[in-house]
PDB file of C-alpha atoms in Angstrom:
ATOM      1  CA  UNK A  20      -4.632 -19.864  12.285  1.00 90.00           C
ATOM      2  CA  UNK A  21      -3.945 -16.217  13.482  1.00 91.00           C
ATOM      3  CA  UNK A  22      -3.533 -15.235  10.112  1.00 90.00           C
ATOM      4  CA  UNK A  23      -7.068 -16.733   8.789  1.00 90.00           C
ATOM      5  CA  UNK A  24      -8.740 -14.955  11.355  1.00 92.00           C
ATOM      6  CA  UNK A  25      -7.475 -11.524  11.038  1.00 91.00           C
ATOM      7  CA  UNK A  26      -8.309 -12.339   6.980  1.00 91.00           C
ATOM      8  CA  UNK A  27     -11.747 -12.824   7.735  1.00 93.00           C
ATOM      9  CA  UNK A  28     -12.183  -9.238   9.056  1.00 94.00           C
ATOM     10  CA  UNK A  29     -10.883  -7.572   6.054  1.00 94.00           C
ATOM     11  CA  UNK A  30     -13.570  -5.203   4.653  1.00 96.00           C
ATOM     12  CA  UNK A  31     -12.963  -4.632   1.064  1.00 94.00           C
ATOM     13  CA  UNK A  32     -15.174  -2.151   0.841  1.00 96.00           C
ATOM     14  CA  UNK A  33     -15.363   1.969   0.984  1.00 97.00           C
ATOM     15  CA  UNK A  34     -16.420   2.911   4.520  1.00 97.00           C
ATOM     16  CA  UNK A  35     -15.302   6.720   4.534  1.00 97.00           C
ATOM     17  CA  UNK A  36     -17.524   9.467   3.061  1.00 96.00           C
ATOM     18  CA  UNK A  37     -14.613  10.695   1.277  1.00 96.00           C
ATOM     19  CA  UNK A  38     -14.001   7.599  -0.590  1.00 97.00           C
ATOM     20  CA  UNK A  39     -17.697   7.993  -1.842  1.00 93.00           C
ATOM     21  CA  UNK A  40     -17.074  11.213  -3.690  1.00 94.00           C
ATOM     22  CA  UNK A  41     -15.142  11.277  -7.203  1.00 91.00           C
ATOM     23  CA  UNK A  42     -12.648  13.689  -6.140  1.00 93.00           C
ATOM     24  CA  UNK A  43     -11.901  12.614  -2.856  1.00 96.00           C
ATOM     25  CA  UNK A  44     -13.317  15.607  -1.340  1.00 96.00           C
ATOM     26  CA  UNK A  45     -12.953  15.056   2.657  1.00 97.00           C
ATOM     27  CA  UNK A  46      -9.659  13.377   2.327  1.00 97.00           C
ATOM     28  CA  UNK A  47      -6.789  16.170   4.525  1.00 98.00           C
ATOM     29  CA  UNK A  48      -4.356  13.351   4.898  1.00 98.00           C
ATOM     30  CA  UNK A  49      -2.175  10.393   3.548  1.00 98.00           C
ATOM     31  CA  UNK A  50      -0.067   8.005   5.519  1.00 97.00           C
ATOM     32  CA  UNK A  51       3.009   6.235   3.937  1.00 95.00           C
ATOM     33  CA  UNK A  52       4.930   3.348   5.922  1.00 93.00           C
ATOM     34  CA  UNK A  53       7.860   1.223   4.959  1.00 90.00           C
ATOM     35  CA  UNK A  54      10.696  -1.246   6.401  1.00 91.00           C
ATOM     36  CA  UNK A  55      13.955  -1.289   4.813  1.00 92.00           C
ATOM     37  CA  UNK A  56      16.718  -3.017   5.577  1.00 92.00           C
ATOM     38  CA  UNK A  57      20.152  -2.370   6.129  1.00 91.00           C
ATOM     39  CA  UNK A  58      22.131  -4.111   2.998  1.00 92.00           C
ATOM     40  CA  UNK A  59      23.717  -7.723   3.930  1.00 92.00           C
ATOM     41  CA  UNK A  60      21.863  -7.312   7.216  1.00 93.00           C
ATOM     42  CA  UNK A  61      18.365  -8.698   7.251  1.00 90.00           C
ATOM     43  CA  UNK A  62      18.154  -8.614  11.202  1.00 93.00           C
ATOM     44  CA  UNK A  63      18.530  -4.635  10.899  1.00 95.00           C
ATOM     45  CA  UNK A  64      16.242  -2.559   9.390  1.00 95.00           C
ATOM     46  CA  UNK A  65      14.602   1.355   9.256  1.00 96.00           C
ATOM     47  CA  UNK A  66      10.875   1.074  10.301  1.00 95.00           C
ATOM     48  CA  UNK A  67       9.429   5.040   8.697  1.00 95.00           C
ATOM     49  CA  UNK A  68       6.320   6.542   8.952  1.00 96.00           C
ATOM     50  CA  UNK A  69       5.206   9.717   6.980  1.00 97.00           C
ATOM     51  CA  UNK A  70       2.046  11.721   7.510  1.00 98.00           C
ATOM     52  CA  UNK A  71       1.266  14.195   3.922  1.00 98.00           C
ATOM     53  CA  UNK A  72      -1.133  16.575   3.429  1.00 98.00           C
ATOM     54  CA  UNK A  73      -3.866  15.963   1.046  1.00 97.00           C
ATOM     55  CA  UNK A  74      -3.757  17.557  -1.762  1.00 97.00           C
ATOM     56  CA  UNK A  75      -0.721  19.316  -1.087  1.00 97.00           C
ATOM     57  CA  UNK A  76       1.145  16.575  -0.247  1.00 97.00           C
ATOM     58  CA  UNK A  77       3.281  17.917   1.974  1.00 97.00           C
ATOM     59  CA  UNK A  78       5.271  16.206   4.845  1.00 97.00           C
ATOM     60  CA  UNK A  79       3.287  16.944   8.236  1.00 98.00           C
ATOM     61  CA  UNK A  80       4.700  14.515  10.623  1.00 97.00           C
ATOM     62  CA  UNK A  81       7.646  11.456  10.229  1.00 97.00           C
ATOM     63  CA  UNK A  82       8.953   8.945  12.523  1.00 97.00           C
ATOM     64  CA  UNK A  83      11.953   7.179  11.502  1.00 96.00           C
ATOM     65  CA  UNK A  84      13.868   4.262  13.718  1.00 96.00           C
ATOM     66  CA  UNK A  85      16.080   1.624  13.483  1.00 97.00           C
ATOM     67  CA  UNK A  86      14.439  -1.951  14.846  1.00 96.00           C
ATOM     68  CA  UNK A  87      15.758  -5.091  15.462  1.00 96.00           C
ATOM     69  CA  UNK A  88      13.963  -8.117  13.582  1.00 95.00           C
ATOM     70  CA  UNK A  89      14.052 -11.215  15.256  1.00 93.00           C
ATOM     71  CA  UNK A  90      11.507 -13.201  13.952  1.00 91.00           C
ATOM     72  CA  UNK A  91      12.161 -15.426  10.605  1.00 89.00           C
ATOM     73  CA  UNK A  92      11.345 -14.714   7.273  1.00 87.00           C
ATOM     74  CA  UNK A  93       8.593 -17.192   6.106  1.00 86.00           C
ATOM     75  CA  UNK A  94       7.309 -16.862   2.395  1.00 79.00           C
ATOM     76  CA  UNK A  95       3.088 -15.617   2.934  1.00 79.00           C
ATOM     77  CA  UNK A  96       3.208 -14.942   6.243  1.00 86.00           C
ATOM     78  CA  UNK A  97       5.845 -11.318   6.101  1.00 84.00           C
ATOM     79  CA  UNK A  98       3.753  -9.560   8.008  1.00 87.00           C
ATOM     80  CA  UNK A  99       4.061 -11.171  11.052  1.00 90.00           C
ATOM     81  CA  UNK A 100       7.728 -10.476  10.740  1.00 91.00           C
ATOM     82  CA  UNK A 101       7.443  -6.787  10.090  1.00 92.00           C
ATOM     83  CA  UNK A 102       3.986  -5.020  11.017  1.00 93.00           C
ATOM     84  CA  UNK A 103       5.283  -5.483  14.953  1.00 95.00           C
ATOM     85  CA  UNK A 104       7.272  -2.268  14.104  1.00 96.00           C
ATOM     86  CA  UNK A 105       4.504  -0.219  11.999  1.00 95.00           C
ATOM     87  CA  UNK A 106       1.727  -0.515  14.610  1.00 95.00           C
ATOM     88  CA  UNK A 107       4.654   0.616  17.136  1.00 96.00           C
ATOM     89  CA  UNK A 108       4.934   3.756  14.827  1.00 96.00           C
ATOM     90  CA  UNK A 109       1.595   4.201  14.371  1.00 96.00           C
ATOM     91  CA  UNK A 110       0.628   4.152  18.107  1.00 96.00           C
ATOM     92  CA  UNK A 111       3.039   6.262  18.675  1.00 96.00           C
ATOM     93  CA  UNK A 112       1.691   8.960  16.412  1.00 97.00           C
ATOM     94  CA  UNK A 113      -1.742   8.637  17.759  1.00 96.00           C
ATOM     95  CA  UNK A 114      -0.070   9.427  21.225  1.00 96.00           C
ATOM     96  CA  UNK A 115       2.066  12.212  20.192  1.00 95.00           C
ATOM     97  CA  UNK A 116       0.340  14.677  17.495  1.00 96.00           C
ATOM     98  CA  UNK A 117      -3.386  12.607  17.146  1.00 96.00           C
ATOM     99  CA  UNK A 118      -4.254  15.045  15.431  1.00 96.00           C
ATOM    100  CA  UNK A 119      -2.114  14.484  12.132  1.00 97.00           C
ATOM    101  CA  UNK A 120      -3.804  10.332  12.158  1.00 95.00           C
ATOM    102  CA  UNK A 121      -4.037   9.791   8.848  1.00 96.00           C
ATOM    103  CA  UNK A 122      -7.267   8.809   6.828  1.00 97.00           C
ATOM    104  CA  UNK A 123      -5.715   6.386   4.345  1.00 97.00           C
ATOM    105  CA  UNK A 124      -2.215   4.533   4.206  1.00 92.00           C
ATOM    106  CA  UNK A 125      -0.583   3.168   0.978  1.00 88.00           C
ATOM    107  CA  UNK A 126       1.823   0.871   2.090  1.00 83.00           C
ATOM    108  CA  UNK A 127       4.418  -0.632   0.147  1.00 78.00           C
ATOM    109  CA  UNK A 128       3.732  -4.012  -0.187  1.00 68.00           C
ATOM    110  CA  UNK A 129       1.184  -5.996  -1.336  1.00 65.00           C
ATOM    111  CA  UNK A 130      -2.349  -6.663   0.305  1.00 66.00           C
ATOM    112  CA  UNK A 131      -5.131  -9.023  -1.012  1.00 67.00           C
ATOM    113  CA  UNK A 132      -2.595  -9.684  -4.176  1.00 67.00           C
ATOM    114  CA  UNK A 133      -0.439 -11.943  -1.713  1.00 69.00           C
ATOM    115  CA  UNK A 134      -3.717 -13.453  -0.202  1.00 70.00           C
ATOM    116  CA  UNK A 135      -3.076 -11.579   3.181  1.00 79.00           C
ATOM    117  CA  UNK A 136       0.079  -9.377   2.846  1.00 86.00           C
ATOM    118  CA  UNK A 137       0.956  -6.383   5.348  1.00 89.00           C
ATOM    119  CA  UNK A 138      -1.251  -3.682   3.907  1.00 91.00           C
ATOM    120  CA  UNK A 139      -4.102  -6.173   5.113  1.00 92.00           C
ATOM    121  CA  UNK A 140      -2.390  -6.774   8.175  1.00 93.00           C
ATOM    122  CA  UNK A 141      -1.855  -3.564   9.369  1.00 94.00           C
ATOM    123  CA  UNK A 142      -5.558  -2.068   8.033  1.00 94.00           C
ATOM    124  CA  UNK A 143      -6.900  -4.875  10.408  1.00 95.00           C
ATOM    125  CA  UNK A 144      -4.655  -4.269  13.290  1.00 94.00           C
ATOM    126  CA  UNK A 145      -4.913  -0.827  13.396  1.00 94.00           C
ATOM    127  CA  UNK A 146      -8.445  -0.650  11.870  1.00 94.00           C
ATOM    128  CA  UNK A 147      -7.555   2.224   9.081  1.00 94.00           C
ATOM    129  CA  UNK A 148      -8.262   2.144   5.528  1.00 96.00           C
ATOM    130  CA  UNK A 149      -5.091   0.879   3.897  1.00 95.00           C
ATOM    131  CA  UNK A 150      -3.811  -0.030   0.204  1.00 95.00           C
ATOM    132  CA  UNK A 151      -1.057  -2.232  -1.201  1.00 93.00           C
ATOM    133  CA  UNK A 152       1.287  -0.873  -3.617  1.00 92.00           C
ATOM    134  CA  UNK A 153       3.744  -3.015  -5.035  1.00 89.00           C
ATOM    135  CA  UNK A 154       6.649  -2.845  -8.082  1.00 87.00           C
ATOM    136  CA  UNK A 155       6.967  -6.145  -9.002  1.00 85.00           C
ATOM    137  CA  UNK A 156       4.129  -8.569  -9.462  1.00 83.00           C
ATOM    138  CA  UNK A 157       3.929 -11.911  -6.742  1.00 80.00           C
ATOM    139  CA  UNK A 158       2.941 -15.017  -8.577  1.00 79.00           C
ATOM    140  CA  UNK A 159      -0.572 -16.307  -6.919  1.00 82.00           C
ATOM    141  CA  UNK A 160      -3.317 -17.635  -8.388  1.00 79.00           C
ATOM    142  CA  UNK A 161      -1.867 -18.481 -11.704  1.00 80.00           C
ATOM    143  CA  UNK A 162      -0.370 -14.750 -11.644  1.00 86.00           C
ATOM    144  CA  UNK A 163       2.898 -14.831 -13.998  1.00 85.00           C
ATOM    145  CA  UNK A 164       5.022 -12.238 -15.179  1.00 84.00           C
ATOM    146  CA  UNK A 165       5.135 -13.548 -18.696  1.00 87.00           C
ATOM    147  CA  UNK A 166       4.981 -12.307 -22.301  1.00 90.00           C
ATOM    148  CA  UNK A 167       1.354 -11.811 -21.934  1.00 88.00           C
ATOM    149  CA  UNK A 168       1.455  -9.941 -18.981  1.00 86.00           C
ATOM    150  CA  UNK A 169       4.317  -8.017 -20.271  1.00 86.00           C
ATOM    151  CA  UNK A 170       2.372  -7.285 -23.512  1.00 87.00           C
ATOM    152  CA  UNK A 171      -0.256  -6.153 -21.454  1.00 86.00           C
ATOM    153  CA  UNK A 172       1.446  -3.320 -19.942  1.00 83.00           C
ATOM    154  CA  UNK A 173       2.565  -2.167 -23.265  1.00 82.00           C
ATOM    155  CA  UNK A 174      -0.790  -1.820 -24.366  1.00 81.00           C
ATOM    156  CA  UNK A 175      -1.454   0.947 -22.237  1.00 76.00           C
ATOM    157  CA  UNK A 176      -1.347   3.643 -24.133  1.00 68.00           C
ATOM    158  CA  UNK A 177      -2.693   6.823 -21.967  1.00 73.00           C
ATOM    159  CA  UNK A 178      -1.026   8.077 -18.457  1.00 70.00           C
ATOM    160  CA  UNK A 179      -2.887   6.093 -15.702  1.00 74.00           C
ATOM    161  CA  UNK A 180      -3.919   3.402 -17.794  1.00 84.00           C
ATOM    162  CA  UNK A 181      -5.241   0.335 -15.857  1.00 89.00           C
ATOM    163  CA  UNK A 182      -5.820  -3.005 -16.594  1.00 90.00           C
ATOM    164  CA  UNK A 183      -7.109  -5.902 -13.932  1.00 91.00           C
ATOM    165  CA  UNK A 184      -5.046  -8.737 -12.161  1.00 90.00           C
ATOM    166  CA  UNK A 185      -7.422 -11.697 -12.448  1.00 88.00           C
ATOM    167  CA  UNK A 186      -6.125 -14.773 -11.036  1.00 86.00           C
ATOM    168  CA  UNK A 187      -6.912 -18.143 -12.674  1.00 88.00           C
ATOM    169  CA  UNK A 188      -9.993 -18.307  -9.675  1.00 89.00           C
ATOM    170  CA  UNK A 189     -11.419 -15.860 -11.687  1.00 89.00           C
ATOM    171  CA  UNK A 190     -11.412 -13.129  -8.804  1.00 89.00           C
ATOM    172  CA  UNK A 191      -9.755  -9.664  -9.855  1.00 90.00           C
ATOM    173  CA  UNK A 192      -6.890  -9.104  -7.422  1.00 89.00           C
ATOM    174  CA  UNK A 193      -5.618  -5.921  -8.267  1.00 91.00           C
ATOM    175  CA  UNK A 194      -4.830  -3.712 -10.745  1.00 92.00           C
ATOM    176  CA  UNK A 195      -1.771  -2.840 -13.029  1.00 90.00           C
ATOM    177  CA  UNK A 196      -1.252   0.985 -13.357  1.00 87.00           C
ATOM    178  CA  UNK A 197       1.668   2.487 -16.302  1.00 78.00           C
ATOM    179  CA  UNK A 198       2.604   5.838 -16.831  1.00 61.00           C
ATOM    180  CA  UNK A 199       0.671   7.767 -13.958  1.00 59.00           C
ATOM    181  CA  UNK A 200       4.186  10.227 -14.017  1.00 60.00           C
ATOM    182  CA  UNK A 201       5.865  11.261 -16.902  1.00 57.00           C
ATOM    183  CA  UNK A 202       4.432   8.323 -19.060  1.00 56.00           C
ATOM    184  CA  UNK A 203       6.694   5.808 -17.457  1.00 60.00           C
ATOM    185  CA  UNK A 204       6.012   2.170 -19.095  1.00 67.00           C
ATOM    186  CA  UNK A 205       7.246   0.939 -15.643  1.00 81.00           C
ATOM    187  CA  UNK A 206       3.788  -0.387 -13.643  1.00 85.00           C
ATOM    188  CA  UNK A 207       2.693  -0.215 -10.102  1.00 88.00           C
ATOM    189  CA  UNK A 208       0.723  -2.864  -8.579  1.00 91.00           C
ATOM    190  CA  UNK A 209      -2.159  -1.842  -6.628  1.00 94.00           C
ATOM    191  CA  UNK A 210      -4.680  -3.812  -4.685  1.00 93.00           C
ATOM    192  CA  UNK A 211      -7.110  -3.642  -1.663  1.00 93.00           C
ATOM    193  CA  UNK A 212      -5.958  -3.790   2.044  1.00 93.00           C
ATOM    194  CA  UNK A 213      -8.527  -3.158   4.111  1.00 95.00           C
ATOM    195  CA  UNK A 214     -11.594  -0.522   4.259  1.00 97.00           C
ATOM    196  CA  UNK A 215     -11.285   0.863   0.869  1.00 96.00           C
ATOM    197  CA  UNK A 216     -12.570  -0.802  -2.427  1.00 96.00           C
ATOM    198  CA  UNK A 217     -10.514  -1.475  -5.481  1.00 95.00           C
ATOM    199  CA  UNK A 218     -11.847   1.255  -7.490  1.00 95.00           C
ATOM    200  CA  UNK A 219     -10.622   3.833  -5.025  1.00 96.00           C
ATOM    201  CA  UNK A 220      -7.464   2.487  -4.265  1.00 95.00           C
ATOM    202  CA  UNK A 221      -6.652   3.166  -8.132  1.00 94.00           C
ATOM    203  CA  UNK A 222      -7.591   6.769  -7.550  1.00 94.00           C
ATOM    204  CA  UNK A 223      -5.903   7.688  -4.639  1.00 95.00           C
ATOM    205  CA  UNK A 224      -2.683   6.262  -5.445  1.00 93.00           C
ATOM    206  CA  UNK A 225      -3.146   8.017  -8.984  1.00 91.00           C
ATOM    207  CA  UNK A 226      -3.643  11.175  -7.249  1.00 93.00           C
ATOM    208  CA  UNK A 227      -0.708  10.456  -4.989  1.00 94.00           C
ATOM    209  CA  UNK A 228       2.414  10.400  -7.574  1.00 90.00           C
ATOM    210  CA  UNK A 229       4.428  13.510  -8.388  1.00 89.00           C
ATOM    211  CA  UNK A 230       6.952  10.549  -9.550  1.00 87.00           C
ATOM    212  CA  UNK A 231       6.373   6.857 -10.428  1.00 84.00           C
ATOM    213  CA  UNK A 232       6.161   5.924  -6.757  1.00 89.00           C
ATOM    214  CA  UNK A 233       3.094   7.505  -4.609  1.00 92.00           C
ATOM    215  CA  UNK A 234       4.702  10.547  -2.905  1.00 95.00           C
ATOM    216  CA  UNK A 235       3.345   9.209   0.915  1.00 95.00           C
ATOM    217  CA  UNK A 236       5.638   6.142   0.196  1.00 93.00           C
ATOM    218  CA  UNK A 237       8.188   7.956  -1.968  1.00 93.00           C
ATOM    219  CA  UNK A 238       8.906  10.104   1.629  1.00 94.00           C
TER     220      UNK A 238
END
């Protein structure tokens, strides 16, 4: 219940003036957030926040801690286990140095592509534009991982080639991105999380990679 109401006030739309202009022009700086977890221990884990410049990318601010997570893994509902600890380092940002907040987060995982995954989740809670970017593909809405799909990708001939997710309820989920860096034929997944459109999700995140992984997420 919790989770369909926080869904309903996703806005999958652009709402910043810099997202309105081709080249981002307005856009100073990127936030990049992750959870990992400490290998054969899924009750420990490092909760890390990065603030980059924009265009520079270059590391402003970082927060890095170890948290304990307590609460179960559950297959579509993630977040609830993990964005505790990114609002926690995002609060504490806005108290210590508000004035590196960023404008835009890419977070590593998926958004609107899992139905209502932690990009979504934390763009709501925190009310900041956010983006999912994944590495592997989750199989929703008739999404598979198959020869076609994998034929797909190779099609892409040009770096930052895209192609749309479209799940078999016809709605276009997210997008498949190859070879943004160094012609890699390994793809990113990209979709919306909350306050920024499709469309400029792609280009940011395009703009964002020195390497195959967006640099704000990369750090």
């Amino acid at each position: 219940r919790e989770q369909a109401q926080l869904k309903a006030s996703v806005v999958e739309e652009d709402t910043e003036e810099w997202q309105k202009d081709s080249s981002l022009r307005g856009l100073e700086r990127v936030g990049g957030v992750d959870l990992s977890y400490v290998k054969g221990d899924d009750s420990s884990a490092c909760a890390s926040l990065v603030v980059l410049s924009y265009p520079a990318l270059e590391v402003l601010y970082e927060d890095c801690r170890m948290v304990a997570v307590s609460a179960p893994y559950v297959a579509g509902f993630l977040a609830f286990r993990e964005v505790p600890f990114l609002v926690e380092a995002v609060q504490r940002l806005q108290q210590e140095e508000p004035g590196f907040k960023p404008q835009v987060w890419p977070v590593s995982f998926n958004s609107l592509l899992a139905g209502f995954g932690v990009a979504c989740h934390l763009g709501v809670l925190t009310d900041l534009p956010c983006i999912g970017v994944a590495k592997n593909l989750l199989h929703v809405d008739g999404l598979v991982r198959d020869e076609l799909h994998r034929e797909q990708i190779r099609s892409l001939q040009r770096a930052g080639d895209t192609f749309p997710l479209t799940g078999t309820s016809g709605r276009v989920l997210g997008m498949v991105s190859c070879g943004v860096y160094n012609n890699s034929s390994k793809p990113l997944y990209i979709s919306v999380g909350h306050r920024v459109c499709l469309e400029t999700a792609v280009r940011l995140v395009k703009s964002c990679c020195r390497y195959r992984i967006p640099e704000p997420i990369r750090q």
